Every structure is written in C-alpha cells, then in structure tokens.
Short mmCIF file of C-alpha atoms in Angstrom, two decimals:
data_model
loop_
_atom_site.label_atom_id
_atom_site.label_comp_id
_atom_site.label_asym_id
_atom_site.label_seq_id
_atom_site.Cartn_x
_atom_site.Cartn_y
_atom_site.Cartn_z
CA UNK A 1 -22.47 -19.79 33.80
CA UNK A 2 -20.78 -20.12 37.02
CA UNK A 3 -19.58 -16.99 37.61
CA UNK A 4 -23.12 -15.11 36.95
CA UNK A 5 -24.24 -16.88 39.75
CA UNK A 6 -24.81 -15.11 43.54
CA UNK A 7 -24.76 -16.77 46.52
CA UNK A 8 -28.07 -15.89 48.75
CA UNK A 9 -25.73 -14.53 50.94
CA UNK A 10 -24.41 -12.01 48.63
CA UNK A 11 -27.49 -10.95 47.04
CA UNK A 12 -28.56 -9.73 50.70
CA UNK A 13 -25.23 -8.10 51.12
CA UNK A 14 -25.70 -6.20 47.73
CA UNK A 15 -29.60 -5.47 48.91
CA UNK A 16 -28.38 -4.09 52.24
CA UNK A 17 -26.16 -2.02 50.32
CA UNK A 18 -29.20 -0.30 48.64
CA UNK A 19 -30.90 0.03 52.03
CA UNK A 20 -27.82 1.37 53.84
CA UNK A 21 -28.49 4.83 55.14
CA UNK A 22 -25.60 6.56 54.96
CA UNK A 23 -24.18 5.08 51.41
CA UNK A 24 -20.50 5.67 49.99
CA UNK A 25 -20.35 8.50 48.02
CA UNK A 26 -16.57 10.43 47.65
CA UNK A 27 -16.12 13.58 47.02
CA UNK A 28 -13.46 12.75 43.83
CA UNK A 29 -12.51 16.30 43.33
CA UNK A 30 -11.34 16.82 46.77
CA UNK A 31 -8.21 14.27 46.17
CA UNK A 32 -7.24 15.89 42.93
CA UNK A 33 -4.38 18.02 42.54
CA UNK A 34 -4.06 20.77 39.98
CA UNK A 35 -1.96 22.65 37.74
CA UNK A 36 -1.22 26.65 37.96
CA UNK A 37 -4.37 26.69 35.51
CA UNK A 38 -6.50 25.02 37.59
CA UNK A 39 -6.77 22.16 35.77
CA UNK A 40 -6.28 18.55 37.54
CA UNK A 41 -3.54 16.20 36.69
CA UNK A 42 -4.28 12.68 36.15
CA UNK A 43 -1.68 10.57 35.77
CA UNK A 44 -1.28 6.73 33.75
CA UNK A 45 0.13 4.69 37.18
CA UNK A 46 -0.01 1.15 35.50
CA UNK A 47 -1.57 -1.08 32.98
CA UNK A 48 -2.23 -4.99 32.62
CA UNK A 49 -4.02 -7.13 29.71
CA UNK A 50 -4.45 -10.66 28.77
CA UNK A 51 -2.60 -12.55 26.33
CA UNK A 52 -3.84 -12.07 22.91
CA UNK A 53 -5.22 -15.33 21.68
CA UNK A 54 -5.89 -15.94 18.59
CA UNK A 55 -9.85 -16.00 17.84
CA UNK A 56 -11.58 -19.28 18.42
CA UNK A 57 -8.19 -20.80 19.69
CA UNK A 58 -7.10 -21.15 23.80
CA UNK A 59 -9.74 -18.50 25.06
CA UNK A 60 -12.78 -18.63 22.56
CA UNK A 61 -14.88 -19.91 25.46
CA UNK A 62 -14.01 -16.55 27.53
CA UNK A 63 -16.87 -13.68 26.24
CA UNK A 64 -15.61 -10.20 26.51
CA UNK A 65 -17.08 -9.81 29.83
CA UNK A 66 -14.83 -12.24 31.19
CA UNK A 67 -11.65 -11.34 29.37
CA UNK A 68 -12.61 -7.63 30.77
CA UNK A 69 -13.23 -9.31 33.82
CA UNK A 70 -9.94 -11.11 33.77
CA UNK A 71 -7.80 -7.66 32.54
CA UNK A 72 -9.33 -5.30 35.48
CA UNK A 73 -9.17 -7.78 38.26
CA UNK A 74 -5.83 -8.62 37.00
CA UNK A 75 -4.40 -5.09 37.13
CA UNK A 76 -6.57 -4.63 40.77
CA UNK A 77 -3.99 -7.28 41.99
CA UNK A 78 -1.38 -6.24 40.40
CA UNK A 79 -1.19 -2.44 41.58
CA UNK A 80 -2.45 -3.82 45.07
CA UNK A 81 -5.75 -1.74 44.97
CA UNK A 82 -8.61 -0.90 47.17
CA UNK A 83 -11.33 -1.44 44.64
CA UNK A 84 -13.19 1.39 47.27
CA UNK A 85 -10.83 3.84 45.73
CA UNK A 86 -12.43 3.28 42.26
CA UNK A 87 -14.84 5.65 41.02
CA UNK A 88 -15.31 4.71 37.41
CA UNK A 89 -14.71 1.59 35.50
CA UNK A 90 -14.79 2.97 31.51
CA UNK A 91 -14.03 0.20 28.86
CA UNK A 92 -14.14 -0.18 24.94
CA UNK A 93 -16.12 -3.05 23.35
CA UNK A 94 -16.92 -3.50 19.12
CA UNK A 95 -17.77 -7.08 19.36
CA UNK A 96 -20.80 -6.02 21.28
CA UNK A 97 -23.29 -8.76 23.07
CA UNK A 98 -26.54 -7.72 22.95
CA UNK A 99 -28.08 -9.14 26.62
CA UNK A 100 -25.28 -7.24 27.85
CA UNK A 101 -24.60 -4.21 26.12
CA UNK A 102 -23.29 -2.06 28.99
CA UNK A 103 -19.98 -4.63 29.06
CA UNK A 104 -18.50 -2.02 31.77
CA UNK A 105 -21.06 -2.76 34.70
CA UNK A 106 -21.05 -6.41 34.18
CA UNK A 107 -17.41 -6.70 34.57
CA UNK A 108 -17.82 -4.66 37.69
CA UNK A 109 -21.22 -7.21 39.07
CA UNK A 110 -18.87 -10.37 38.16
CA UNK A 111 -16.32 -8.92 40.03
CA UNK A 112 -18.35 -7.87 43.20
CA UNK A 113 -16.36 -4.69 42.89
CA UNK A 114 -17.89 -1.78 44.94
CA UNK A 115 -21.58 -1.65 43.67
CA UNK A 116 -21.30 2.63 43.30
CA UNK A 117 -19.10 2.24 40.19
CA UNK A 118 -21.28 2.76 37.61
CA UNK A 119 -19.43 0.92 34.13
CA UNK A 120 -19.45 3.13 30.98
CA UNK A 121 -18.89 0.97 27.81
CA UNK A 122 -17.34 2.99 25.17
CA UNK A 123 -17.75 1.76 20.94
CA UNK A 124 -16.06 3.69 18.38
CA UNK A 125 -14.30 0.71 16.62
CA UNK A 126 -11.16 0.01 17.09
CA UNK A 127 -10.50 3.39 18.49
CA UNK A 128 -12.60 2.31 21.45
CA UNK A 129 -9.98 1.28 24.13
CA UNK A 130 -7.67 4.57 23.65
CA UNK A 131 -11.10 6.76 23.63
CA UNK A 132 -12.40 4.90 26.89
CA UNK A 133 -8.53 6.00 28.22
CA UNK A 134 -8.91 9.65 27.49
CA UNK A 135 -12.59 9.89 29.00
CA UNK A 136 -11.35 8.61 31.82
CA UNK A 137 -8.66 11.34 31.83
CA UNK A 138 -11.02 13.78 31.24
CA UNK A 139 -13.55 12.99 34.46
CA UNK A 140 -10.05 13.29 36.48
CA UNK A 141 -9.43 16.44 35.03
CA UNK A 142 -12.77 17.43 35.07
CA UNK A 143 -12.78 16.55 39.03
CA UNK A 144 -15.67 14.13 38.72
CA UNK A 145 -13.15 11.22 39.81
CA UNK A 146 -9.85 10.71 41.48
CA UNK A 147 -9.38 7.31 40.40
CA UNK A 148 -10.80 5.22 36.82
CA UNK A 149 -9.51 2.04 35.31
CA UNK A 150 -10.24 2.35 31.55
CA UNK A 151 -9.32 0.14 28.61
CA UNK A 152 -11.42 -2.39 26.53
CA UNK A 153 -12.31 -5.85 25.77
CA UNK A 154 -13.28 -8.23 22.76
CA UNK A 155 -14.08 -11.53 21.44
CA UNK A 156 -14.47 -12.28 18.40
CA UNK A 157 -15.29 -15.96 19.14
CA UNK A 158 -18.08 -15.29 21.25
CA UNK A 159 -19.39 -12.67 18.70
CA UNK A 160 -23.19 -13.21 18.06
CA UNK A 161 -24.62 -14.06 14.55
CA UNK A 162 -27.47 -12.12 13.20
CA UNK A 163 -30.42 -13.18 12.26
CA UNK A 164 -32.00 -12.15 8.26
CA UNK A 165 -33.60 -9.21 8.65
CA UNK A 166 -37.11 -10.43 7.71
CA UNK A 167 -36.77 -13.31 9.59
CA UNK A 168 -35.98 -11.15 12.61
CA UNK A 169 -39.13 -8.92 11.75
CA UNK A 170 -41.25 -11.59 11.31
CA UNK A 171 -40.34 -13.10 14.80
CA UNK A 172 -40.47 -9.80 16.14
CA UNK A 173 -44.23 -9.13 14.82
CA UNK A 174 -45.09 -12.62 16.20
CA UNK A 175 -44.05 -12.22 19.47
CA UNK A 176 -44.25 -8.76 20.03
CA UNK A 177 -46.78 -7.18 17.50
CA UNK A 178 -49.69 -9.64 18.38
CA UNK A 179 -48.92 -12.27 15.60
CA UNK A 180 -49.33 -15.16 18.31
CA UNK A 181 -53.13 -13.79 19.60
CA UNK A 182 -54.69 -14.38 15.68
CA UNK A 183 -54.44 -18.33 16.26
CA UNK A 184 -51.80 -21.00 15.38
CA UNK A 185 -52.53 -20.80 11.56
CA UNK A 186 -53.13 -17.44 10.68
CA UNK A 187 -50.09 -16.38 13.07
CA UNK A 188 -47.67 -18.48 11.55
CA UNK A 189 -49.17 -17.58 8.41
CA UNK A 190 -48.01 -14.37 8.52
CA UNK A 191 -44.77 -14.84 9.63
CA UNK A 192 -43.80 -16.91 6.89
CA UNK A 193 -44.92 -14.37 4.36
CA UNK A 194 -42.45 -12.23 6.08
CA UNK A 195 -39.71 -14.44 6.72
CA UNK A 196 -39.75 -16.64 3.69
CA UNK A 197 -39.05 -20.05 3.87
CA UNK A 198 -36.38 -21.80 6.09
CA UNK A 199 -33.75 -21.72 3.27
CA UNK A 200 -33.64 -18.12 4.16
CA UNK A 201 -32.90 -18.03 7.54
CA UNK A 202 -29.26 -19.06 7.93
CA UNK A 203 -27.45 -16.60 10.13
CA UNK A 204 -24.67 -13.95 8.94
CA UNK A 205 -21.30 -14.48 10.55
CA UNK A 206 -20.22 -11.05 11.70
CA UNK A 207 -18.33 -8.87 8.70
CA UNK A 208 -15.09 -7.45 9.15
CA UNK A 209 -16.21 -4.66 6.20
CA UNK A 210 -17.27 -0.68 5.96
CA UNK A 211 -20.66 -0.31 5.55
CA UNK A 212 -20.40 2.55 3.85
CA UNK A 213 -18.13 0.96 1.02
CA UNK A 214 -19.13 -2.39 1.22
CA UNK A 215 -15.55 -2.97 1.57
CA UNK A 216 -13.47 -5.13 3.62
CA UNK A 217 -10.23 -3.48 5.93
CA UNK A 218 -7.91 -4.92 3.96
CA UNK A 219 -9.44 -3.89 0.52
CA UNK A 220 -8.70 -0.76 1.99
CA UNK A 221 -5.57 -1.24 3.04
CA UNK A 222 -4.53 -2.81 -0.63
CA UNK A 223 -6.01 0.70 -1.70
CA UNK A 224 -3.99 2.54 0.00
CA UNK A 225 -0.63 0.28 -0.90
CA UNK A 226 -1.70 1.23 -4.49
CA UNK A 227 -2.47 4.88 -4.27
CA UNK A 228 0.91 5.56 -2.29
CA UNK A 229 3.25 3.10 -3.98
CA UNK A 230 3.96 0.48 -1.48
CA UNK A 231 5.29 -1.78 -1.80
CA UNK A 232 5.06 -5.66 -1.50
CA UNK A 233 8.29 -6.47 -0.38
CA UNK A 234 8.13 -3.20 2.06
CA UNK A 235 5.02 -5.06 4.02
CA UNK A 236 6.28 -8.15 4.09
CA UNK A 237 10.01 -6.66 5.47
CA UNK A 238 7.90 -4.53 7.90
CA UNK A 239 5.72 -7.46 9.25
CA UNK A 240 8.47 -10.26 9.64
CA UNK A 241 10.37 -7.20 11.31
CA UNK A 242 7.38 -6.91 14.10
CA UNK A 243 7.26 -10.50 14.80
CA UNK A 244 11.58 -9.83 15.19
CA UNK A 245 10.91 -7.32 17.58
CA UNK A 246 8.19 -8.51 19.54
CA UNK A 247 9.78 -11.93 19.98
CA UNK A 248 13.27 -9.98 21.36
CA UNK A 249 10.80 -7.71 24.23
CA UNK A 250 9.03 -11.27 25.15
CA UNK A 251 9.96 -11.43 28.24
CA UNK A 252 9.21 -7.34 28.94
CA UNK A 253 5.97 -8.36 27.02
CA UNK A 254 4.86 -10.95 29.80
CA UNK A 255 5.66 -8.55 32.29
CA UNK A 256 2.15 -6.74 31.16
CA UNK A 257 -0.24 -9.81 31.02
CA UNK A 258 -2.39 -11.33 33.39
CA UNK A 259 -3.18 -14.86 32.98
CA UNK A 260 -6.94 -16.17 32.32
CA UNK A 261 -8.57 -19.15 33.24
CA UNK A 262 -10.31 -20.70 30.28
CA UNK A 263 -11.89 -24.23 29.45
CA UNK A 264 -9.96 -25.83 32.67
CA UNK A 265 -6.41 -24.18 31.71
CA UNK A 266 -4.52 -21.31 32.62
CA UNK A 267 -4.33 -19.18 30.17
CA UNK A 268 -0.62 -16.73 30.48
CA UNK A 269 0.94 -16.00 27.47
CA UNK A 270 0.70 -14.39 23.44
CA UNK A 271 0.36 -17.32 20.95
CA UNK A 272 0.40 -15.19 17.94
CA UNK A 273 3.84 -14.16 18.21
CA UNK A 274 6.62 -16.04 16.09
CA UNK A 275 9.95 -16.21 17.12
CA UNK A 276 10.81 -17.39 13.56
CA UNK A 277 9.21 -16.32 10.23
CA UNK A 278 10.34 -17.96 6.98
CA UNK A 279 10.74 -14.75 4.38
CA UNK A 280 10.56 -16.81 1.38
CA UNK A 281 7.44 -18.78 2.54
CA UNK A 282 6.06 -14.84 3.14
CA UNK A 283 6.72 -14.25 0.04
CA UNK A 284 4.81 -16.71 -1.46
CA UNK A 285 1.69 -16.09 0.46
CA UNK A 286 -1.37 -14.94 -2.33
CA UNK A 287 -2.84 -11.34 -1.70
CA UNK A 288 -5.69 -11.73 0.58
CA UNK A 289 -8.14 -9.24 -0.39
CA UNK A 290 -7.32 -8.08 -4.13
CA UNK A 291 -5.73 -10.51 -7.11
CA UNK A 292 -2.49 -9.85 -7.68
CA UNK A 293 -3.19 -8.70 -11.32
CA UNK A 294 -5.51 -6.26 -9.57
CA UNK A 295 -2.71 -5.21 -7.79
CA UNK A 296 -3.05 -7.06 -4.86
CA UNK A 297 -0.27 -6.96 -1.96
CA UNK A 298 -1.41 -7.36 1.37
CA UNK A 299 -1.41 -10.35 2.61
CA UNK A 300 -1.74 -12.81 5.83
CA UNK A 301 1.42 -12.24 6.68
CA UNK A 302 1.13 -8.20 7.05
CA UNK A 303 -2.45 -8.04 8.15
CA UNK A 304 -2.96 -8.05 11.94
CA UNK A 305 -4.97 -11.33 13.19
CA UNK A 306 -8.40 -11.84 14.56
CA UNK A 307 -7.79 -11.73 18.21
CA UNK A 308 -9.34 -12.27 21.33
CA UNK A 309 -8.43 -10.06 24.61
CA UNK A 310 -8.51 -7.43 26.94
CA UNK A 311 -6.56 -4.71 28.41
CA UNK A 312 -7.18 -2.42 31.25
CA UNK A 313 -5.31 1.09 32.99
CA UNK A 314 -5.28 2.39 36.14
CA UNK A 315 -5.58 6.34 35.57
CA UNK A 316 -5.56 8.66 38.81
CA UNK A 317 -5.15 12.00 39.93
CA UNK A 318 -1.97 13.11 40.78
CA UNK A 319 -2.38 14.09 44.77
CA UNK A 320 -4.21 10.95 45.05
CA UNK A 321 -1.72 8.35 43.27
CA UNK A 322 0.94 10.43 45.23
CA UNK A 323 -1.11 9.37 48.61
CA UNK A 324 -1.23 6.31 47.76
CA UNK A 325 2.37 5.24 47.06
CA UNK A 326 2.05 4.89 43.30
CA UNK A 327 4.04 6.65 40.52
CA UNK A 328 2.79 10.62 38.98
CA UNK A 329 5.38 10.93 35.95
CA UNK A 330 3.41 9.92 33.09
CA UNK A 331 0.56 11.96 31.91
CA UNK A 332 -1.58 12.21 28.71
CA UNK A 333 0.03 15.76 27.26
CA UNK A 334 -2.83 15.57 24.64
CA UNK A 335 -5.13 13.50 22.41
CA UNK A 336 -6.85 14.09 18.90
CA UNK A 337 -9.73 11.86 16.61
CA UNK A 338 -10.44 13.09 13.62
CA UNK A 339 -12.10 10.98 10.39
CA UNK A 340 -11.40 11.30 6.91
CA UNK A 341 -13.69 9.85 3.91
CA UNK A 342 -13.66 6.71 3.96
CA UNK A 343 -13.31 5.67 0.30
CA UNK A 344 -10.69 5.02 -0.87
CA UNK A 345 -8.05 5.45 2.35
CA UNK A 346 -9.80 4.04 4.94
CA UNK A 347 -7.40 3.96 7.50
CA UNK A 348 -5.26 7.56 6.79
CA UNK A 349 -7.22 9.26 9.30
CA UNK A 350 -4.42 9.34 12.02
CA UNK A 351 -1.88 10.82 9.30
CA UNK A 352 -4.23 14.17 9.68
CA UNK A 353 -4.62 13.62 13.79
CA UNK A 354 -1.10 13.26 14.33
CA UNK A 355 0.02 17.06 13.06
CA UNK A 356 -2.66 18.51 15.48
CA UNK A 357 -1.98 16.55 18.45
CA UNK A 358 1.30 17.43 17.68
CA UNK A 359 0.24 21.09 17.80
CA UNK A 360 -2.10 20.84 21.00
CA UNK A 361 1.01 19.64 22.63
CA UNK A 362 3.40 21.86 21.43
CA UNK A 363 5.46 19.60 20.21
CA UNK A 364 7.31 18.48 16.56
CA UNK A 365 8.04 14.79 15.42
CA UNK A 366 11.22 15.84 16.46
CA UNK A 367 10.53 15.94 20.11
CA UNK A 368 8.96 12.47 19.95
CA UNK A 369 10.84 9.62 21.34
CA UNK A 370 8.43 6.67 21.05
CA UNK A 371 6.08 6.02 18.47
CA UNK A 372 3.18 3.75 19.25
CA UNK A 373 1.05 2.84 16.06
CA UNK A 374 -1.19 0.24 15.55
CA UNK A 375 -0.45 -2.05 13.10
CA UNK A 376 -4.01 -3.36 11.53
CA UNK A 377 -1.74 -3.85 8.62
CA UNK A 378 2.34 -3.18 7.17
CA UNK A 379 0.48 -1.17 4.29
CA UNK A 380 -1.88 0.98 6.44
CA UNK A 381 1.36 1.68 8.97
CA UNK A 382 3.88 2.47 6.14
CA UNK A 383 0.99 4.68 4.08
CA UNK A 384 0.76 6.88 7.04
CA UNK A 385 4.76 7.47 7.42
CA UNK A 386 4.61 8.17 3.94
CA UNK A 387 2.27 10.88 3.60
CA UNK A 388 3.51 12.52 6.46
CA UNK A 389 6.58 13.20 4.25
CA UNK A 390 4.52 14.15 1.27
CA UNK A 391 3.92 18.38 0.95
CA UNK A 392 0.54 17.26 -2.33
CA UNK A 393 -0.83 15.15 1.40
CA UNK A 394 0.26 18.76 3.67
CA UNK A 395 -1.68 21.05 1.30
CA UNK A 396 -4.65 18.60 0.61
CA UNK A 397 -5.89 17.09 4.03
CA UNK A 398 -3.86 19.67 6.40
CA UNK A 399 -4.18 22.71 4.24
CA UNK A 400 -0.30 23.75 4.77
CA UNK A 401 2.70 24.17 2.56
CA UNK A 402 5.22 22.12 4.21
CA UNK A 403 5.05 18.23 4.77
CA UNK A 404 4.53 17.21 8.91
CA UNK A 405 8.31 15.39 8.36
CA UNK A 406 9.94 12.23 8.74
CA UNK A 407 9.41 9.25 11.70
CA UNK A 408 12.17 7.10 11.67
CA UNK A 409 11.19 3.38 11.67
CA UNK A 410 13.75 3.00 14.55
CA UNK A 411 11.89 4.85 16.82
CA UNK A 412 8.34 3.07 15.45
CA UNK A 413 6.86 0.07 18.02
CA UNK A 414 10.23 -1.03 19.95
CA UNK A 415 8.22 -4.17 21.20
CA UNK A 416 6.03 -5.03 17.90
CA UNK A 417 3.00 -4.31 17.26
CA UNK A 418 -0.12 -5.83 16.34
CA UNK A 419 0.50 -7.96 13.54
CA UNK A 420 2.63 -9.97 15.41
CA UNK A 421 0.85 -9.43 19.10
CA UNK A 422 -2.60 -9.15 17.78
CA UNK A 423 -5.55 -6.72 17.95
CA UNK A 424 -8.76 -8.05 20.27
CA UNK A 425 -10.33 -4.20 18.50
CA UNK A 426 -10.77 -2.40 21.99
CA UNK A 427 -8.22 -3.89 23.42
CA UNK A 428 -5.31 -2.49 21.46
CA UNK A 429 -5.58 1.06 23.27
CA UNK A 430 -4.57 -0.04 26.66
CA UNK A 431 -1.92 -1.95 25.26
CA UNK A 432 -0.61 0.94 23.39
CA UNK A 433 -0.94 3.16 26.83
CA UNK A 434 0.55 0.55 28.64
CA UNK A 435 3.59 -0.31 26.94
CA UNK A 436 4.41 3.36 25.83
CA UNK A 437 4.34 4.06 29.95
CA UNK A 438 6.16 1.09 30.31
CA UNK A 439 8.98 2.22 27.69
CA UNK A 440 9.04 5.87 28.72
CA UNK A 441 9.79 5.03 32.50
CA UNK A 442 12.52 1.73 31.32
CA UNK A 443 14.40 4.06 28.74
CA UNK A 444 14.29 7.84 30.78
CA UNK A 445 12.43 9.22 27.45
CA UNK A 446 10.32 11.94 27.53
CA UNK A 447 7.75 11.76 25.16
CA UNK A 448 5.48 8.93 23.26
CA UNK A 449 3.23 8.91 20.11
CA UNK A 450 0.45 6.63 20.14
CA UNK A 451 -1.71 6.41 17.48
CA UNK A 452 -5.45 4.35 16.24
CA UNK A 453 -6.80 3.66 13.01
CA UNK A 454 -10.29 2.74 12.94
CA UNK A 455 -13.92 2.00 10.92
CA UNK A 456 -15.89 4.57 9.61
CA UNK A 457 -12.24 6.83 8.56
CA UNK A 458 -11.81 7.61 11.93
CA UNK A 459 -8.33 8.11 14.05
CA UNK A 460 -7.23 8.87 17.12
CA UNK A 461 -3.61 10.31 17.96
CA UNK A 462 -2.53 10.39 22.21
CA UNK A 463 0.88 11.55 23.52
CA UNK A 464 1.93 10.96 26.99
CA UNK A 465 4.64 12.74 28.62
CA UNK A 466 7.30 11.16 31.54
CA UNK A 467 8.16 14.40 33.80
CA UNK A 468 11.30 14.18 35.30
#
C-alpha cells in the first residue's frame, strides 16, 4: 500500500533520529498540575472519530490502521496540535491483524508522528476504547505523561479469516518444524496426514459468539429479554426512538467526525443512521437469534450493526492544556470494570459497575445528568435499567437491601446511540467520551454516566465531571 511506503529521504531522517545525540525525551510530570492530594489532573480537551460505516460498505477497503490513522490525525488537526507535545498514543482494537498486532505504533509510523511515542494497543472487547481512555488518564495522573490521545479502531471488513486448525499445524510443521528438509514426498506426506484433504481447509469467517457459551451476543441478549420480561414492543419502541434522536443531533453529530479517504472518495458522514423508520415494517422483522416460539425478540432492528470506524481523544494534564490554550473543565471523576458469569446474562455486567462507580465518585443516580450507554442491543440497554430498579438483583449481584434506583429514559443517550450510529467494537468508547464532553460543556451539566458492555461478562462504567 501507498501509504506504508517511505521515501529514501525519510527513512534517513527517521535513522538520524536514532543517531541523534541528544534525543527528545520530556520530563511529562513536570507540566502536570495536581490536586491538594497530590494527585495530577488530567483533563478530556476534545475528541474526533470517523463516520461509522457500515461493514464492507463505503470504507471496507480502510484496515483499522488507517481508520485509526484517519481518527488521530483527524483530531491532531482539529485541536491544532504539536504532535511533539504527544507522549503516548493508547488505542483499542478487537478485530486484531496479526502482521500488525501493536495497531497503536503503526498508526503513529503512517503518520510520521514523533518517532518517541511508543503506541500501546489495548483489547478487552468492546470495552477496549473506554479502557485505552482511562489508561491514558491514569499515566497523566500517574505523571508518566502530560499529554495522550487514546481511543480505538476496528474493521470488521478487513478482519482476517482463520485458517483450520490442522491445516494451520500442518503448514506450520512444514515450514517451521523441518517438514520441507525430509524431501518433496515424504514432506508433503505428512502434512496431509495432518491437514486432511483440501475439502477441509476452507477458512472460518470471524464469529461474533462467546467462547465460553458457544453463544452468539444476541442469543444473549434474547436471554436476557426473557429472564427480565422485556419486551418486544419495548425494543423495537427503544430502537426506532435512537434512530429519532440521533437523526434530530445530526448536525451536532457531524460536528465530531473527521472525514476519510477511501477507494478514491471522501468519506464524511454516518450511513447507518435513518431519519425515517417504518414501525410496522419493525414489527414484522423475524427474531434474529432465537425462534419466536422459543421466545425470540430481538431483532435487526434493535441490535446494533456491524460497523467499521475509529475514534480518538485528546487527554492532558491540567497545567499543561491550561498552557496551551485548550479547555480543563471536564475530567474523568471515576471509572469501574467488573465481569459477571457469562451464562446466561452476558451483557449485565455494567448493571453491577455502575453502583460502585457511583460510590468511588460519591455520587447517586440522582446526581447524574447524562447517561451514556452503549446500545449493542434495545434488550441488553433496557435489562440493565431494569435491574437497577429490582431489590432480588440489589441483594444477589450487589449484596445490599435496597435497589441502585431509577434512570429516566429522558436523560439516557440525548444523541442516539449505537444501534442507530453503529459500534466499530473499540471505537464506541471515544465516542461515548466524546459526545458526553461535548453535551456536558453545550448544556452547563455537571455530571455524565458512560457505560460498556462487553465479551467475556465484562463492563466498564466512567463518569466525567464539567467543573464550573
């Protein structure tokens, strides 16, 4: 590809850089501010992403590197930034490519950004873009950086097939284990008594399913529809009520993307979002993961889309942002993952993070202004409202008496949310952080709730806070 390619030019600049006596190295802690703890403040200054494209639709020739690519030089434009400021470029990937595993340093190499920042890549599902956030946070708090950009990155349509596993072995043994040194015949005798014959070696398209269970998402999600009585028409009213809202905050929405350059067209705008959504044709849609008779509800319609994307956040430390001309009200007042079994409810996870983030903040649902929650589906969403209510889910998973309380809907995504923007997996957490910032500086709030459900039972609760 083009843009892996270095001019002869650059490869000596990048060379002399290694050779260069006296090397740039900052000091990071020595431009962070602090609190009367000691602790440094980083603060959220800005945040920019992609559109959301639907997989294998307007950007399915764009691999996560270059959507990351795309989302970080983006916001480095946007916030007019001196890439020498960065220290640390952290980013979420699930959809991982294995040439390139360390997505975080590539995107910094494509983007000739200064060669000292290292690239972290972060993978805990889709919890991987909010988790990349807060360990940014952390090394500015920590005073091992005064400025990170953090977020994630994923394409599906670029996702790499795997091979069988025998066949892999067998290739493995034959070009690795000495197979090819025992001649032509005997070599490729033994790797087809490993691999079997060619009817075997078709490739496995990547499953969107819990190892654990064997279980799809939405199986899950139908799961926990059933087990907490929710209803079909609820989803579907939820759902069409996303694409409602989304499609009313379009033009705030756009304000947030950066536009990408893929297959010879620009790129600049959501195409999953639809301004209008038929209810009766909604209603007619078949369940999508569980037969109706097996009480089946979730459909198309309130399931969150294979997407392509990327998102990325400028984080800093308070003195330095200050310096610098760039705005210190919004900070990350706490964060929580947690995991719960994963069989049957899957995706309940943040239900138990959100009471003790709540608690590490000092705060009540009451105090909360904005609520940020991913929507991987209407039944996964609604469950978790649910429960919160429920005192049998306060004394079984939180070990209290009294239920966490109520979140109205009214205050739940003001712009949509994922089922009608999408969810490129890592990308969702800068998205969250970004639009939460967004809100909490355009409406004078004080305090947002963002939450993540993710693989494996796992979910992550973060609540920023605008100081006046």
């Amino acid at each position: 590809p083009e843009r892996a390619q270095h001019t002869i030019m650059d490869r000596l600049h990048r060379i002399k850089g290694h050779l260069d006596p006296n090397p740039v190295c900052k000091a990071a802690s020595s431009a962070s501010s602090t609190t009367a703890s000691g602790k440094n403040v980083c603060v959220i200054v800005d945040g920019a992403r992609t559109p959301f494209s639907k997989s294998f639709g307007s950007m399915m020739r764009e691999d996560a590197i270059a959507l990351g690519a795309a989302a970080v030089g983006g916001l480095v434009n946007k916030t007019k930034l001196d890439p020498n400021h960065v220290d640390q470029l952290i980013m979420g990937n699930v959809v991982m490519n294995s040439n390139a595993p360390n997505l975080a340093r590539e995107i910094v190499i494509d983007l000739k950004l200064p060669t000292h920042i290292p690239g972290t890549t972060v993978s805990i599902a889709c919890l991987s873009g909010l988790e990349a956030i807060y360990q940014g946070i952390c090394q500015i708090e920590h005073g091992d950086a005064s400025t990170v950009i953090a977020g994630g990155s994923d394409s599906l349509s670029s996702g790499q097939m795997s091979l069988p596993a025998n066949l892999t072995l067998a290739l493995g043994k034959y070009s690795m284990g000495g197979g090819n040194k025992k001649g032509l015949y005997a070599g490729l005798s033994e790797l087809f008594s490993i691999a079997g014959g060619p009817s075997k070696w078709a490739p496995k398209a990547p499953a969107i399913a819990e190892r654990s269970t064997g279980r799809t998402m939405g199986y899950h999600a139908d799961l926990m529809a059933e087990i907490n009585s929710i209803s079909r028409q609820d989803q579907d009213a939820f759902a069409i009520n996303s694409h409602k809202k989304a499609t009313e905050a379009r033009q705030l929405i756009r304000q947030e993307i950066v536009a990408v350059r893929s297959d010879g067209k620009v790129v600049d705008d959501d195409d999953l979002i639809r301004s209008k959504v038929n209810p009766d044709k909604v209603a007619k849609l078949k369940p999508a993961f569980r037969k109706e008779k097996d009480h089946g509800t979730v459909n198309a319609a309130s399931s969150s889309a294979l997407t392509d994307g990327a998102s990325a956040v400028l984080l800093m430390s308070e003195r330095k942002a200050a310096a610098l001309g760039y705005p210190t009200d919004v900070i990350c007042k706490a964060y929580v993952k947690t995991a719960v079994e994963p069989f049957p409810q899957l995706l309940l996870a943040p239900a138990v993070a959100i009471p003790r983030c709540l608690s590490k903040a000092g705060l009540t649902l009451d105090d909360i202004d904005i609520f940020e929650i991913h929507e991987a589906f209407s039944a996964q969403v609604l469950a978790t409202l649910k429960v919160l209510e429920s005192k049998d889910f306060a004394q079984k998973f939180l070990g209290q008496d009294e239920p966490v309380g109520k979140i109205p809907l009214s205050k739940v995504n003001l712009r949509g949310g994922s089922i009608a923007i999408g969810h490129p997996f890592a990308a969702t957490g800068g998205r969250l952080v970004t639009t939460a910032a967004n809100l909490l500086r355009r409406t004078k709030k004080r305090y947002a709730l963002l939450s993540v459900c993710a693989a494996g039972g796992i979910g992550g609760v973060m609540i920023l806070e605008r100081r006046s």
